[in-house]
């Protein structure tokens, strides 16, 4: 017999003893309330002709020894009755709990689709079952997302590795390769290595964001935006995208590295998925107990039903918007992860003329939204 079975039987035994004690105590009280009055009652005894209704003498109906003996016998007989009833009631009470335990043992990473599906009546155990069903559903979604993420990450990493291997094999297989040919092959290999490095950095940023916030510092969104914009102006100029900002102090609390990653990915996404002579506008503002960061950019028209998909890892509106493959489909996924880690609010809308408008609302520093 396993320890779990012993624990389960021990629980039923304790519940049975508790119920039996209650039943026995109720029986004792009933006997006391009945026996005490009976002990003081004198029964009427008729004397004389049987047809006469006259009562000329009274005497004790039930003697005290008889009453005590009957009560003792009743209490002795009540012990097994109380134990049997207590065991039956405790078994009925633990039946849903046993069903929950058995199903929970069956459920694992391989069959998270199983559910308890407890029906009526609605009580505390049924509510526990529904809570566990919700937990299993979230676990299933998490495992599915993890498997999907690993598959996509493996595919994204395999492509540049295969290209790098092919490039080196071709260069080594050419017996007439000169210095210029080998130098060109090395430059292409470095470019592929840089692609892999940036992808790994993006994956690490996403994993760090999903891990949650480990430090809460007071920071100004406007200053973080200024720093990110200073490092992105040359990139925007090369793409012919104009940057405009309207920054007012927006003090909040959070992890500076994660929020800087959020700002950088929002601005990079707005610049990358834009068109020549396009624009990007960044604003920070404070309203009540919230501070907001808004990034608005021009670009291709995005259907409303595609917006939420873009915030999932490795999801893009199209594989090639402008004849090139820029980005890895992780920028907005990092933004979404950082937003959730800070318990902030993310609002996205597609602009009718093209592009996106993304707003992230954080709690003000004076009203920190963290434990």
Short mmCIF file of C-alpha atoms in Angstrom, two decimals:
data_model
loop_
_atom_site.label_atom_id
_atom_site.label_comp_id
_atom_site.label_asym_id
_atom_site.label_seq_id
_atom_site.Cartn_x
_atom_site.Cartn_y
_atom_site.Cartn_z
CA UNK A 1 0.00 0.00 0.00
CA UNK A 2 1.49 3.33 -1.06
CA UNK A 3 1.88 6.36 1.14
CA UNK A 4 -0.76 8.18 -0.91
CA UNK A 5 -3.25 5.37 -0.33
CA UNK A 6 -2.43 5.40 3.39
CA UNK A 7 -2.91 9.15 3.48
CA UNK A 8 -6.24 8.83 1.67
CA UNK A 9 -7.45 6.08 4.03
CA UNK A 10 -6.20 8.05 7.00
CA UNK A 11 -8.23 11.05 5.87
CA UNK A 12 -11.36 8.95 5.46
CA UNK A 13 -10.72 7.38 8.88
CA UNK A 14 -10.36 10.78 10.53
CA UNK A 15 -13.51 12.06 8.83
CA UNK A 16 -15.40 8.87 9.76
CA UNK A 17 -14.35 9.20 13.40
CA UNK A 18 -15.34 12.87 13.40
CA UNK A 19 -18.75 12.13 11.92
CA UNK A 20 -19.22 9.15 14.27
CA UNK A 21 -18.33 11.32 17.26
CA UNK A 22 -20.92 13.87 16.18
CA UNK A 23 -23.57 11.22 15.69
CA UNK A 24 -22.71 9.61 19.05
CA UNK A 25 -22.79 12.97 20.84
CA UNK A 26 -26.20 13.68 19.30
CA UNK A 27 -27.43 10.27 20.53
CA UNK A 28 -26.18 10.96 24.04
CA UNK A 29 -27.96 14.32 24.11
CA UNK A 30 -31.18 12.72 22.90
CA UNK A 31 -31.00 10.07 25.64
CA UNK A 32 -30.32 12.70 28.29
CA UNK A 33 -33.25 14.82 27.18
CA UNK A 34 -35.53 11.75 27.14
CA UNK A 35 -34.20 9.81 30.15
CA UNK A 36 -34.13 12.66 32.68
CA UNK A 37 -37.84 13.49 32.29
CA UNK A 38 -38.76 9.78 32.33
CA UNK A 39 -36.94 9.25 35.61
CA UNK A 40 -39.29 11.67 37.37
CA UNK A 41 -42.54 10.41 35.87
CA UNK A 42 -44.73 8.11 37.97
CA UNK A 43 -46.93 5.73 36.05
CA UNK A 44 -50.64 5.45 37.09
CA UNK A 45 -51.65 1.94 38.37
CA UNK A 46 -55.42 1.12 38.44
CA UNK A 47 -56.68 -0.69 41.56
CA UNK A 48 -60.08 -2.46 41.83
CA UNK A 49 -62.54 -3.79 39.32
CA UNK A 50 -61.12 -3.89 35.80
CA UNK A 51 -64.07 -1.99 34.42
CA UNK A 52 -63.59 0.77 36.94
CA UNK A 53 -61.74 3.80 35.75
CA UNK A 54 -60.95 5.06 39.22
CA UNK A 55 -57.29 5.44 40.08
CA UNK A 56 -56.56 5.01 43.70
CA UNK A 57 -52.76 4.40 43.69
CA UNK A 58 -49.75 5.53 41.74
CA UNK A 59 -46.18 4.21 41.59
CA UNK A 60 -42.96 4.53 39.62
CA UNK A 61 -43.43 3.55 35.94
CA UNK A 62 -39.71 2.99 35.12
CA UNK A 63 -37.21 2.39 37.80
CA UNK A 64 -33.87 4.22 37.71
CA UNK A 65 -31.80 1.01 37.33
CA UNK A 66 -33.94 -0.02 34.36
CA UNK A 67 -33.52 3.41 32.80
CA UNK A 68 -29.76 3.38 33.26
CA UNK A 69 -29.47 -0.13 31.90
CA UNK A 70 -31.55 0.69 28.82
CA UNK A 71 -29.56 3.86 28.19
CA UNK A 72 -26.24 2.01 28.47
CA UNK A 73 -27.40 -0.67 26.02
CA UNK A 74 -28.61 2.03 23.60
CA UNK A 75 -25.28 3.88 23.81
CA UNK A 76 -23.33 0.68 23.19
CA UNK A 77 -25.46 -0.19 20.18
CA UNK A 78 -25.05 3.39 18.90
CA UNK A 79 -21.26 3.02 18.62
CA UNK A 80 -21.18 0.69 15.56
CA UNK A 81 -24.14 2.52 14.04
CA UNK A 82 -22.33 5.87 14.38
CA UNK A 83 -19.08 4.42 12.96
CA UNK A 84 -20.91 2.89 9.99
CA UNK A 85 -22.76 6.11 9.25
CA UNK A 86 -19.55 8.14 9.65
CA UNK A 87 -17.65 5.87 7.26
CA UNK A 88 -20.46 6.02 4.71
CA UNK A 89 -20.78 9.81 4.88
CA UNK A 90 -17.01 10.37 4.70
CA UNK A 91 -16.77 8.06 1.69
CA UNK A 92 -19.50 9.98 -0.11
CA UNK A 93 -17.78 13.22 0.77
CA UNK A 94 -14.36 12.06 -0.52
CA UNK A 95 -15.67 10.50 -3.74
CA UNK A 96 -15.29 13.70 -5.85
CA UNK A 97 -11.87 14.30 -4.30
CA UNK A 98 -10.78 10.81 -5.31
CA UNK A 99 -12.02 11.44 -8.84
CA UNK A 100 -10.03 14.69 -8.94
CA UNK A 101 -6.89 12.94 -7.68
CA UNK A 102 -7.18 10.04 -10.13
CA UNK A 103 -7.71 12.31 -13.13
CA UNK A 104 -4.93 14.67 -12.08
CA UNK A 105 -2.53 11.69 -11.97
CA UNK A 106 -3.48 10.76 -15.52
CA UNK A 107 -3.00 14.27 -16.85
CA UNK A 108 0.56 15.02 -17.90
CA UNK A 109 2.42 16.97 -20.54
CA UNK A 110 1.34 14.37 -23.10
CA UNK A 111 -2.42 14.43 -22.47
CA UNK A 112 -3.23 17.87 -21.08
CA UNK A 113 -6.44 17.76 -23.08
CA UNK A 114 -8.05 15.66 -20.31
CA UNK A 115 -10.42 17.49 -17.98
CA UNK A 116 -12.15 16.65 -14.71
CA UNK A 117 -15.58 17.76 -15.94
CA UNK A 118 -17.25 17.61 -12.53
CA UNK A 119 -20.98 18.09 -12.81
CA UNK A 120 -23.60 18.87 -10.22
CA UNK A 121 -24.03 19.65 -7.42
CA UNK A 122 -22.13 22.91 -7.24
CA UNK A 123 -20.08 22.90 -4.05
CA UNK A 124 -16.54 23.63 -2.89
CA UNK A 125 -15.13 20.45 -4.45
CA UNK A 126 -16.86 21.12 -7.77
CA UNK A 127 -15.45 24.65 -7.71
CA UNK A 128 -12.00 23.17 -7.07
CA UNK A 129 -12.50 20.89 -10.07
CA UNK A 130 -13.41 23.82 -12.32
CA UNK A 131 -10.36 25.73 -11.07
CA UNK A 132 -8.13 22.77 -11.90
CA UNK A 133 -9.73 22.47 -15.34
CA UNK A 134 -8.87 26.12 -16.00
CA UNK A 135 -5.33 25.47 -14.79
CA UNK A 136 -4.97 22.46 -17.10
CA UNK A 137 -6.27 24.54 -20.02
CA UNK A 138 -3.67 27.23 -19.36
CA UNK A 139 -0.95 24.59 -19.03
CA UNK A 140 -2.02 23.04 -22.31
CA UNK A 141 -1.90 26.42 -24.05
CA UNK A 142 1.52 27.07 -22.52
CA UNK A 143 2.93 23.71 -23.63
CA UNK A 144 1.47 24.16 -27.13
CA UNK A 145 2.98 27.63 -27.37
CA UNK A 146 6.32 26.32 -26.14
CA UNK A 147 6.37 23.51 -28.69
CA UNK A 148 5.38 25.93 -31.43
CA UNK A 149 8.07 28.36 -30.34
CA UNK A 150 10.79 25.69 -30.24
CA UNK A 151 9.79 24.42 -33.69
CA UNK A 152 9.92 27.93 -35.16
CA UNK A 153 13.18 28.78 -33.40
CA UNK A 154 14.76 25.56 -34.68
CA UNK A 155 13.65 26.37 -38.21
CA UNK A 156 14.94 29.95 -38.01
CA UNK A 157 18.31 28.78 -36.66
CA UNK A 158 18.60 25.88 -39.10
CA UNK A 159 18.29 28.09 -42.19
CA UNK A 160 21.39 30.28 -41.63
CA UNK A 161 23.36 27.26 -40.37
CA UNK A 162 22.57 25.34 -43.55
CA UNK A 163 23.51 28.38 -45.65
CA UNK A 164 26.77 28.76 -43.76
CA UNK A 165 27.63 25.09 -44.23
CA UNK A 166 26.86 25.22 -47.95
CA UNK A 167 28.93 28.38 -48.38
CA UNK A 168 31.99 26.87 -46.71
CA UNK A 169 31.67 23.55 -48.55
CA UNK A 170 31.50 25.31 -51.92
CA UNK A 171 34.53 27.45 -51.08
CA UNK A 172 36.55 24.45 -49.92
CA UNK A 173 35.51 22.31 -52.90
CA UNK A 174 36.81 24.87 -55.43
CA UNK A 175 40.46 23.91 -56.20
CA UNK A 176 41.00 27.17 -58.08
CA UNK A 177 39.69 29.44 -55.33
CA UNK A 178 41.89 32.50 -54.97
CA UNK A 179 42.26 34.96 -52.12
CA UNK A 180 39.39 37.17 -53.33
CA UNK A 181 37.02 34.20 -53.56
CA UNK A 182 37.91 33.00 -50.07
CA UNK A 183 37.65 36.54 -48.71
CA UNK A 184 34.18 36.89 -50.24
CA UNK A 185 33.15 33.56 -48.73
CA UNK A 186 34.41 34.67 -45.32
CA UNK A 187 32.46 37.93 -45.58
CA UNK A 188 29.27 36.05 -46.40
CA UNK A 189 29.97 33.66 -43.53
CA UNK A 190 30.38 36.62 -41.17
CA UNK A 191 27.09 38.07 -42.42
CA UNK A 192 25.32 34.76 -41.76
CA UNK A 193 26.97 34.56 -38.34
CA UNK A 194 25.76 38.08 -37.55
CA UNK A 195 22.25 37.03 -38.57
CA UNK A 196 22.41 34.09 -36.17
CA UNK A 197 23.80 36.27 -33.39
CA UNK A 198 20.99 38.80 -33.73
CA UNK A 199 18.41 36.02 -33.78
CA UNK A 200 19.85 34.47 -30.62
CA UNK A 201 19.86 37.88 -28.94
CA UNK A 202 16.21 38.35 -29.89
CA UNK A 203 15.36 34.90 -28.51
CA UNK A 204 17.19 35.69 -25.27
CA UNK A 205 15.34 39.02 -25.01
CA UNK A 206 12.02 37.24 -25.47
CA UNK A 207 12.91 34.59 -22.87
CA UNK A 208 14.03 37.28 -20.40
CA UNK A 209 10.80 39.22 -20.94
CA UNK A 210 8.62 36.14 -20.41
CA UNK A 211 10.51 35.32 -17.20
CA UNK A 212 9.00 38.40 -15.56
CA UNK A 213 10.20 41.50 -13.74
CA UNK A 214 12.93 40.90 -11.17
CA UNK A 215 13.56 44.54 -10.24
CA UNK A 216 11.32 47.58 -9.91
CA UNK A 217 13.06 50.92 -10.39
CA UNK A 218 11.64 54.38 -10.86
CA UNK A 219 12.29 55.55 -14.43
CA UNK A 220 11.18 58.14 -16.96
CA UNK A 221 9.85 56.78 -20.25
CA UNK A 222 10.77 60.03 -22.00
CA UNK A 223 14.47 59.65 -21.17
CA UNK A 224 14.51 56.02 -22.33
CA UNK A 225 12.85 57.02 -25.61
CA UNK A 226 15.40 59.78 -26.12
CA UNK A 227 18.26 57.32 -25.70
CA UNK A 228 16.76 54.80 -28.12
CA UNK A 229 15.97 57.46 -30.71
CA UNK A 230 19.56 58.75 -30.61
CA UNK A 231 20.79 55.32 -31.71
CA UNK A 232 18.13 54.88 -34.41
CA UNK A 233 18.28 58.18 -36.31
CA UNK A 234 20.93 57.02 -38.78
CA UNK A 235 18.97 53.86 -39.53
CA UNK A 236 15.79 55.90 -40.11
CA UNK A 237 17.67 58.36 -42.35
CA UNK A 238 19.05 55.52 -44.50
CA UNK A 239 15.51 54.17 -45.01
CA UNK A 240 14.07 57.60 -45.68
CA UNK A 241 11.81 57.51 -42.63
CA UNK A 242 11.25 60.67 -40.61
CA UNK A 243 11.28 60.52 -36.81
CA UNK A 244 9.14 62.88 -34.77
CA UNK A 245 8.75 62.89 -31.02
CA UNK A 246 6.59 64.66 -28.49
CA UNK A 247 8.02 63.64 -25.14
CA UNK A 248 6.77 64.79 -21.77
CA UNK A 249 7.94 63.35 -18.43
CA UNK A 250 6.27 59.98 -17.83
CA UNK A 251 7.58 58.48 -14.60
CA UNK A 252 6.76 54.85 -13.93
CA UNK A 253 8.28 51.81 -12.22
CA UNK A 254 9.73 48.71 -13.79
CA UNK A 255 12.82 46.97 -15.08
CA UNK A 256 14.85 49.55 -17.07
CA UNK A 257 16.42 46.92 -19.35
CA UNK A 258 13.09 45.34 -20.25
CA UNK A 259 11.36 48.67 -20.86
CA UNK A 260 14.29 49.84 -22.99
CA UNK A 261 13.92 46.61 -24.98
CA UNK A 262 10.20 47.33 -25.40
CA UNK A 263 10.86 50.86 -26.65
CA UNK A 264 13.65 49.72 -28.98
CA UNK A 265 11.54 46.99 -30.54
CA UNK A 266 8.57 49.31 -31.04
CA UNK A 267 10.74 51.89 -32.81
CA UNK A 268 12.66 49.26 -34.82
CA UNK A 269 9.40 47.69 -35.95
CA UNK A 270 8.01 51.10 -36.94
CA UNK A 271 11.13 51.91 -38.97
CA UNK A 272 11.61 48.48 -40.53
CA UNK A 273 8.03 48.01 -41.72
CA UNK A 274 7.65 51.44 -43.24
CA UNK A 275 8.03 52.89 -46.71
CA UNK A 276 10.33 55.60 -48.12
CA UNK A 277 9.23 59.09 -47.13
CA UNK A 278 7.27 57.51 -44.29
CA UNK A 279 7.14 58.75 -40.73
CA UNK A 280 7.29 57.51 -37.15
CA UNK A 281 5.86 59.52 -34.25
CA UNK A 282 6.67 58.72 -30.63
CA UNK A 283 4.86 60.36 -27.72
CA UNK A 284 4.97 59.97 -23.95
CA UNK A 285 2.38 61.48 -21.65
CA UNK A 286 0.87 61.21 -18.18
CA UNK A 287 -2.85 60.95 -17.53
CA UNK A 288 -4.19 60.38 -14.04
CA UNK A 289 -2.62 57.26 -12.55
CA UNK A 290 -1.27 56.08 -15.91
CA UNK A 291 1.66 56.96 -18.14
CA UNK A 292 1.50 56.10 -21.82
CA UNK A 293 3.97 55.46 -24.61
CA UNK A 294 2.54 55.67 -28.13
CA UNK A 295 4.37 54.79 -31.35
CA UNK A 296 2.57 55.57 -34.62
CA UNK A 297 4.04 54.77 -38.03
CA UNK A 298 3.08 54.81 -41.67
CA UNK A 299 3.44 51.67 -43.75
CA UNK A 300 1.41 49.00 -45.50
CA UNK A 301 -2.27 48.57 -44.75
CA UNK A 302 -2.75 45.86 -42.10
CA UNK A 303 -6.07 43.99 -41.81
CA UNK A 304 -7.62 44.21 -38.36
CA UNK A 305 -7.85 40.42 -38.07
CA UNK A 306 -4.08 40.11 -38.48
CA UNK A 307 -3.03 42.46 -35.68
CA UNK A 308 -3.14 40.03 -32.75
CA UNK A 309 -1.23 37.39 -34.71
CA UNK A 310 1.70 39.80 -35.14
CA UNK A 311 2.31 39.76 -31.37
CA UNK A 312 3.07 36.02 -31.43
CA UNK A 313 6.66 34.78 -31.92
CA UNK A 314 7.85 34.39 -35.54
CA UNK A 315 4.64 35.83 -36.95
CA UNK A 316 4.81 38.37 -39.77
CA UNK A 317 2.22 40.07 -41.92
CA UNK A 318 4.02 38.75 -44.98
CA UNK A 319 7.25 36.94 -45.58
CA UNK A 320 8.49 39.76 -47.74
CA UNK A 321 6.83 43.16 -47.56
CA UNK A 322 9.28 45.05 -49.75
CA UNK A 323 11.25 42.36 -51.52
CA UNK A 324 13.47 41.60 -48.54
CA UNK A 325 13.31 39.60 -45.33
CA UNK A 326 13.87 42.05 -42.48
CA UNK A 327 13.46 41.02 -38.87
CA UNK A 328 12.62 37.70 -37.30
CA UNK A 329 9.00 38.18 -36.26
CA UNK A 330 10.05 38.56 -32.62
CA UNK A 331 9.93 42.33 -32.05
CA UNK A 332 6.24 42.67 -31.24
CA UNK A 333 6.32 39.36 -29.33
CA UNK A 334 8.98 40.92 -27.05
CA UNK A 335 6.82 44.02 -26.67
CA UNK A 336 3.86 41.88 -25.67
CA UNK A 337 5.94 39.86 -23.18
CA UNK A 338 7.40 42.98 -21.52
CA UNK A 339 3.94 44.53 -21.30
CA UNK A 340 2.50 41.47 -19.57
CA UNK A 341 5.49 41.23 -17.22
CA UNK A 342 4.85 44.83 -16.04
CA UNK A 343 1.07 44.28 -15.85
CA UNK A 344 0.69 47.12 -18.33
CA UNK A 345 -1.98 47.59 -20.99
CA UNK A 346 -1.21 47.15 -24.70
CA UNK A 347 -3.52 48.71 -27.27
CA UNK A 348 -2.99 48.35 -31.02
CA UNK A 349 -4.97 49.72 -33.94
CA UNK A 350 -4.42 49.64 -37.68
CA UNK A 351 -4.37 53.05 -39.36
CA UNK A 352 -6.72 53.32 -42.38
CA UNK A 353 -3.97 54.92 -44.46
CA UNK A 354 -1.49 52.21 -43.48
CA UNK A 355 0.74 51.36 -40.56
CA UNK A 356 0.07 50.83 -36.89
CA UNK A 357 -0.58 52.84 -33.74
CA UNK A 358 0.61 51.04 -30.59
CA UNK A 359 0.08 52.37 -27.07
CA UNK A 360 1.48 50.88 -23.88
CA UNK A 361 0.09 52.19 -20.58
CA UNK A 362 2.09 51.76 -17.37
CA UNK A 363 1.20 52.71 -13.80
CA UNK A 364 2.62 55.99 -12.51
CA UNK A 365 5.50 55.77 -10.06
CA UNK A 366 3.29 57.19 -7.30
CA UNK A 367 0.84 54.30 -7.89
CA UNK A 368 3.11 51.34 -8.63
CA UNK A 369 1.27 48.45 -10.17
CA UNK A 370 3.31 45.66 -8.68
CA UNK A 371 3.17 43.47 -5.58
#
